[in-house]
Coordinates of C-alpha atoms and ligand atoms in Angstrom, one line a residue:
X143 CA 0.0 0.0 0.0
X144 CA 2.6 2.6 1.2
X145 CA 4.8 1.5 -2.1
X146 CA 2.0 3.9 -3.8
X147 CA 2.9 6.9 -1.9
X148 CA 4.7 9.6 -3.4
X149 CA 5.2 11.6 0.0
X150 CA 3.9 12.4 3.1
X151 CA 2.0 15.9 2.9
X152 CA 0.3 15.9 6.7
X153 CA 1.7 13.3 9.4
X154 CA -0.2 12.2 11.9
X155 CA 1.4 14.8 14.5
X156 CA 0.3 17.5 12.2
X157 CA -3.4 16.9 11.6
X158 CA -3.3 15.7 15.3
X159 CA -2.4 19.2 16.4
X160 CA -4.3 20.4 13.6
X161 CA -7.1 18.6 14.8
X162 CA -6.9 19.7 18.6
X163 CA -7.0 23.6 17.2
X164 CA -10.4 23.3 15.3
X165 CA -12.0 21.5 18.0
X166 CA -10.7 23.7 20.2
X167 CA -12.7 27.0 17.9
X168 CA -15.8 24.8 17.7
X169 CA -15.8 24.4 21.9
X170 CA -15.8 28.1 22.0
X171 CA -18.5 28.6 19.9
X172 CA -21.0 25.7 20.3
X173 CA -20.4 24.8 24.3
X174 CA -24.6 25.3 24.9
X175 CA -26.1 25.2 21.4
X176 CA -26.2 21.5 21.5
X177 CA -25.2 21.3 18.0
X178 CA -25.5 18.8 15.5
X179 CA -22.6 17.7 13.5
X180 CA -22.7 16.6 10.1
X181 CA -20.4 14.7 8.0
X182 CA -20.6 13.5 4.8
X183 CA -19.6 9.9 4.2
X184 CA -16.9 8.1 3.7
X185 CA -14.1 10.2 3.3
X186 CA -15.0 12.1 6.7
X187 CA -15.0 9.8 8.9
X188 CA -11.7 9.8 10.8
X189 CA -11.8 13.3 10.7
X190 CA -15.3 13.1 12.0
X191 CA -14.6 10.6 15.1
X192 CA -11.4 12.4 16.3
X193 CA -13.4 15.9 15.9
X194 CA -16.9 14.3 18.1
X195 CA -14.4 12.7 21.0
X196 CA -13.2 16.5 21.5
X197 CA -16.4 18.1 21.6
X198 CA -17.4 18.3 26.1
X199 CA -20.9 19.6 25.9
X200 CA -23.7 18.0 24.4
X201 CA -24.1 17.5 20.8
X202 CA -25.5 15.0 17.9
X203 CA -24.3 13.8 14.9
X204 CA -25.5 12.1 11.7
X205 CA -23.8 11.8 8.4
X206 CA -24.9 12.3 4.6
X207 CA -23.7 10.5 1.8
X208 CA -23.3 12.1 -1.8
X209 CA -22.5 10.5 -4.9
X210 CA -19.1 12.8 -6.0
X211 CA -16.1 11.3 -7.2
X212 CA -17.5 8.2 -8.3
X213 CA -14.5 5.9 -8.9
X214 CA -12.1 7.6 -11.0
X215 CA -10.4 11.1 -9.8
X216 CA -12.4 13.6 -11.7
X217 CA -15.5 14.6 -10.8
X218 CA -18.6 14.5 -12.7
X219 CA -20.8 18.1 -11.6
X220 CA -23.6 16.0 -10.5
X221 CA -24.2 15.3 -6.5
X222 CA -27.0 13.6 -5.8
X223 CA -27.7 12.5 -2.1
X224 CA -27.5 8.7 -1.8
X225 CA -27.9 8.9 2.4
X226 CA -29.8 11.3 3.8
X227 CA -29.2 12.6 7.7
X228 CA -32.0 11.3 10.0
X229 CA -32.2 14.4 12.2
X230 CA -35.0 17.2 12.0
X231 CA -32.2 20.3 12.0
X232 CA -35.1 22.7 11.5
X233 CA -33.7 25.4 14.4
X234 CA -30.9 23.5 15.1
X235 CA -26.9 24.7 15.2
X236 CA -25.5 22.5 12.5
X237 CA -22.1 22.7 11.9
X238 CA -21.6 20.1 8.4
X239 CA -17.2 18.6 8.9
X240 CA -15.7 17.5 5.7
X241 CA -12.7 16.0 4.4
X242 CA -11.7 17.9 1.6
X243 CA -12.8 21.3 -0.4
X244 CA -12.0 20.8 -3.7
X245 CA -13.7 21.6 -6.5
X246 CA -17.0 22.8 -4.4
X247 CA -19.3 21.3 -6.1
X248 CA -20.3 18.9 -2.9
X249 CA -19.7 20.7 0.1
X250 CA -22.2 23.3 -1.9
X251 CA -24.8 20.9 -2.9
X252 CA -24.9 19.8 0.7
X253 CA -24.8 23.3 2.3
X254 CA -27.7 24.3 0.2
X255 CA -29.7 21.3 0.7
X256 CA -29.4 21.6 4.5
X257 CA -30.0 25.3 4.5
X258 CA -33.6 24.3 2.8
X259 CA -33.8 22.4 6.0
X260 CA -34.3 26.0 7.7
X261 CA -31.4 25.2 10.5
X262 CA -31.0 28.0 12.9
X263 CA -27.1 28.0 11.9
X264 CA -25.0 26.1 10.0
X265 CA -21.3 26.6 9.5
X266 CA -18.6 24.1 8.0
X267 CA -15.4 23.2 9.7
X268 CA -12.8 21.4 6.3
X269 CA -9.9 19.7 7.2
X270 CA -8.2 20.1 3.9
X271 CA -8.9 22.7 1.3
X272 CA -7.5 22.2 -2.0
X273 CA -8.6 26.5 -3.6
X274 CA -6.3 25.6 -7.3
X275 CA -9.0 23.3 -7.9
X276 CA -12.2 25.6 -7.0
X277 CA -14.4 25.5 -10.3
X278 CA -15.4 28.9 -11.4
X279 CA -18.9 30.8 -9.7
X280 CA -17.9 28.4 -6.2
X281 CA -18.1 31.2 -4.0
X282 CA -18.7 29.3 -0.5
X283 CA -16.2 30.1 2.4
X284 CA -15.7 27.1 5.0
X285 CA -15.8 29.1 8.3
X286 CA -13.1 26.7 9.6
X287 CA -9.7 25.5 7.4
X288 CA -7.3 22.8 8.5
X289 CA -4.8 23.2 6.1
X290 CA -4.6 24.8 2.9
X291 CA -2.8 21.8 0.3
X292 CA -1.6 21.8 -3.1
X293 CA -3.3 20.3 -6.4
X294 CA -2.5 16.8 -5.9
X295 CA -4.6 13.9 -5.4
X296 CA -4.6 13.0 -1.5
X297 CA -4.9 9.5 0.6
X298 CA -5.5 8.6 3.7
X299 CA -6.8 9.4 7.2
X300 CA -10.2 8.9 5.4
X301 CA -9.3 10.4 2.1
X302 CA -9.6 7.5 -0.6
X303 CA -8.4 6.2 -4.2
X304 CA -11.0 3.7 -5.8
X305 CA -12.0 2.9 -2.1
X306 CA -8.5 2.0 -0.9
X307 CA -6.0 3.9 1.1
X308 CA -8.4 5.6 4.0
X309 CA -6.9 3.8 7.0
X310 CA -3.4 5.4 6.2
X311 CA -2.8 7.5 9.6
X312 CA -1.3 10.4 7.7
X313 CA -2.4 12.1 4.4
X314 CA -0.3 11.1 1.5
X315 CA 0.5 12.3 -2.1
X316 CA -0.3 9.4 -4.7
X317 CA 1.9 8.7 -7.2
X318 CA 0.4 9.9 -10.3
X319 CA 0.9 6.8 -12.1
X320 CA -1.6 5.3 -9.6
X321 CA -4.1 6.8 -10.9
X322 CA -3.3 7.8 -14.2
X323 CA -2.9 4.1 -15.2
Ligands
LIG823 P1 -15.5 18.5 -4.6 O1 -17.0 18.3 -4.7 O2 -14.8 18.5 -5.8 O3 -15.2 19.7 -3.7 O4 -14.9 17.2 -3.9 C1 -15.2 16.8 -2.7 C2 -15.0 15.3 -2.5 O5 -14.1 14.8 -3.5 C3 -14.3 15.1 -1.2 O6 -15.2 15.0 -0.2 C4 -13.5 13.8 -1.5 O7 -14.3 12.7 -1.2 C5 -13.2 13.9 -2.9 N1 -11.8 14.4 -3.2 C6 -11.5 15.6 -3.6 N2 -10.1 15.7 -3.7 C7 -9.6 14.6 -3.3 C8 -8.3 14.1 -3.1 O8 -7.3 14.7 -3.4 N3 -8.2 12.8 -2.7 C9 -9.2 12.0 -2.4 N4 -10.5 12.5 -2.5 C10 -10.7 13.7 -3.0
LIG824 MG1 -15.9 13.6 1.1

């Protein structure tokens, strides 16, 4: 698995720390809103479960799941919601946690489909944004950022190629000819 890795962009020290700083701006602000976290499967997920266990006040969560990237590593325009959350978030503090920003097209398909949900807030905590690949007329602005990453396709820590790759603790660079084969 690791033979396929070009680099190591983000350890695991570095989102760690990373991770310990947004969750630190989201204990601030959501202590007694009893908030409802979002993610959107699969690539959140370990991002997701570190985030939740760091959270000291009461809280919910429930997850999404959008058809993006299908199996390749271009994506297609078209999101459709293939899970939706469970939760009523009608006057609810939601705050929706992804994996990646990249070209936009998801995190603003979902941001507008919960917004028609009338929440009382919503805001969106990324752990990776990715802006060289924002398509044009994307003009959505994640209140939180982990890091700010090159154009180059990402693994691990939840972040997949064709499915494989998300139980890598650190986020890696693939080597092109990975996926360009
Ligand atoms: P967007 O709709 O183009 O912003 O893409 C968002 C989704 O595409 C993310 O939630 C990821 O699942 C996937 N994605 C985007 N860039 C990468 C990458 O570098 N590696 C793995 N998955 C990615
Ligand atoms: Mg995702």
């Amino acid at each position: 698995m690791e033979k396929n890795i070009k680099k190591v962009l983000l350890s695991q020290e570095q989102i760690e720390a990373k991770v310990e700083e947004l969750a630190g701006y989201l204990r601030a602000e959501y202590a007694d809103k009893n908030p409802i976290f979002i993610g959107v499967l699969k690539g959140v997920v370990i991002f997701f479960a570190d985030m939740v266990r760091k959270m000291n006040f009461p809280c919910e969560i429930d997850f999404m799941c959008i058809s993006s990237y299908g199996a390749g590593a271009t994506t297609t325009g078209n999101v459709m919601v293939k899970k939706d959350i469970s939760a009523d978030i009608k006057g609810r503090h939601v705050v929706i946690l992804e994996d990646i920003y990249d070209t936009g097209n998801s995190l603003t398909f979902v941001r507008d489909y919960l917004l028609s949900k009338e929440p009382a807030s919503l805001k969106i905590c990324t752990l990776l944004d990715k802006p060289e690949r924002r398509k044009p007329g994307v003009t959505l602005k994640p209140e939180y950022v982990g890091f700010t990453i090159p154009n180059e396709f990402v693994v691990g820590y939840g972040l997949d190629f064709n499915e494989q790759y998300r139980n890598l603790p650190y986020i890696g660079v693939l080597k092109p000819e990975v996926y360009e084969k």
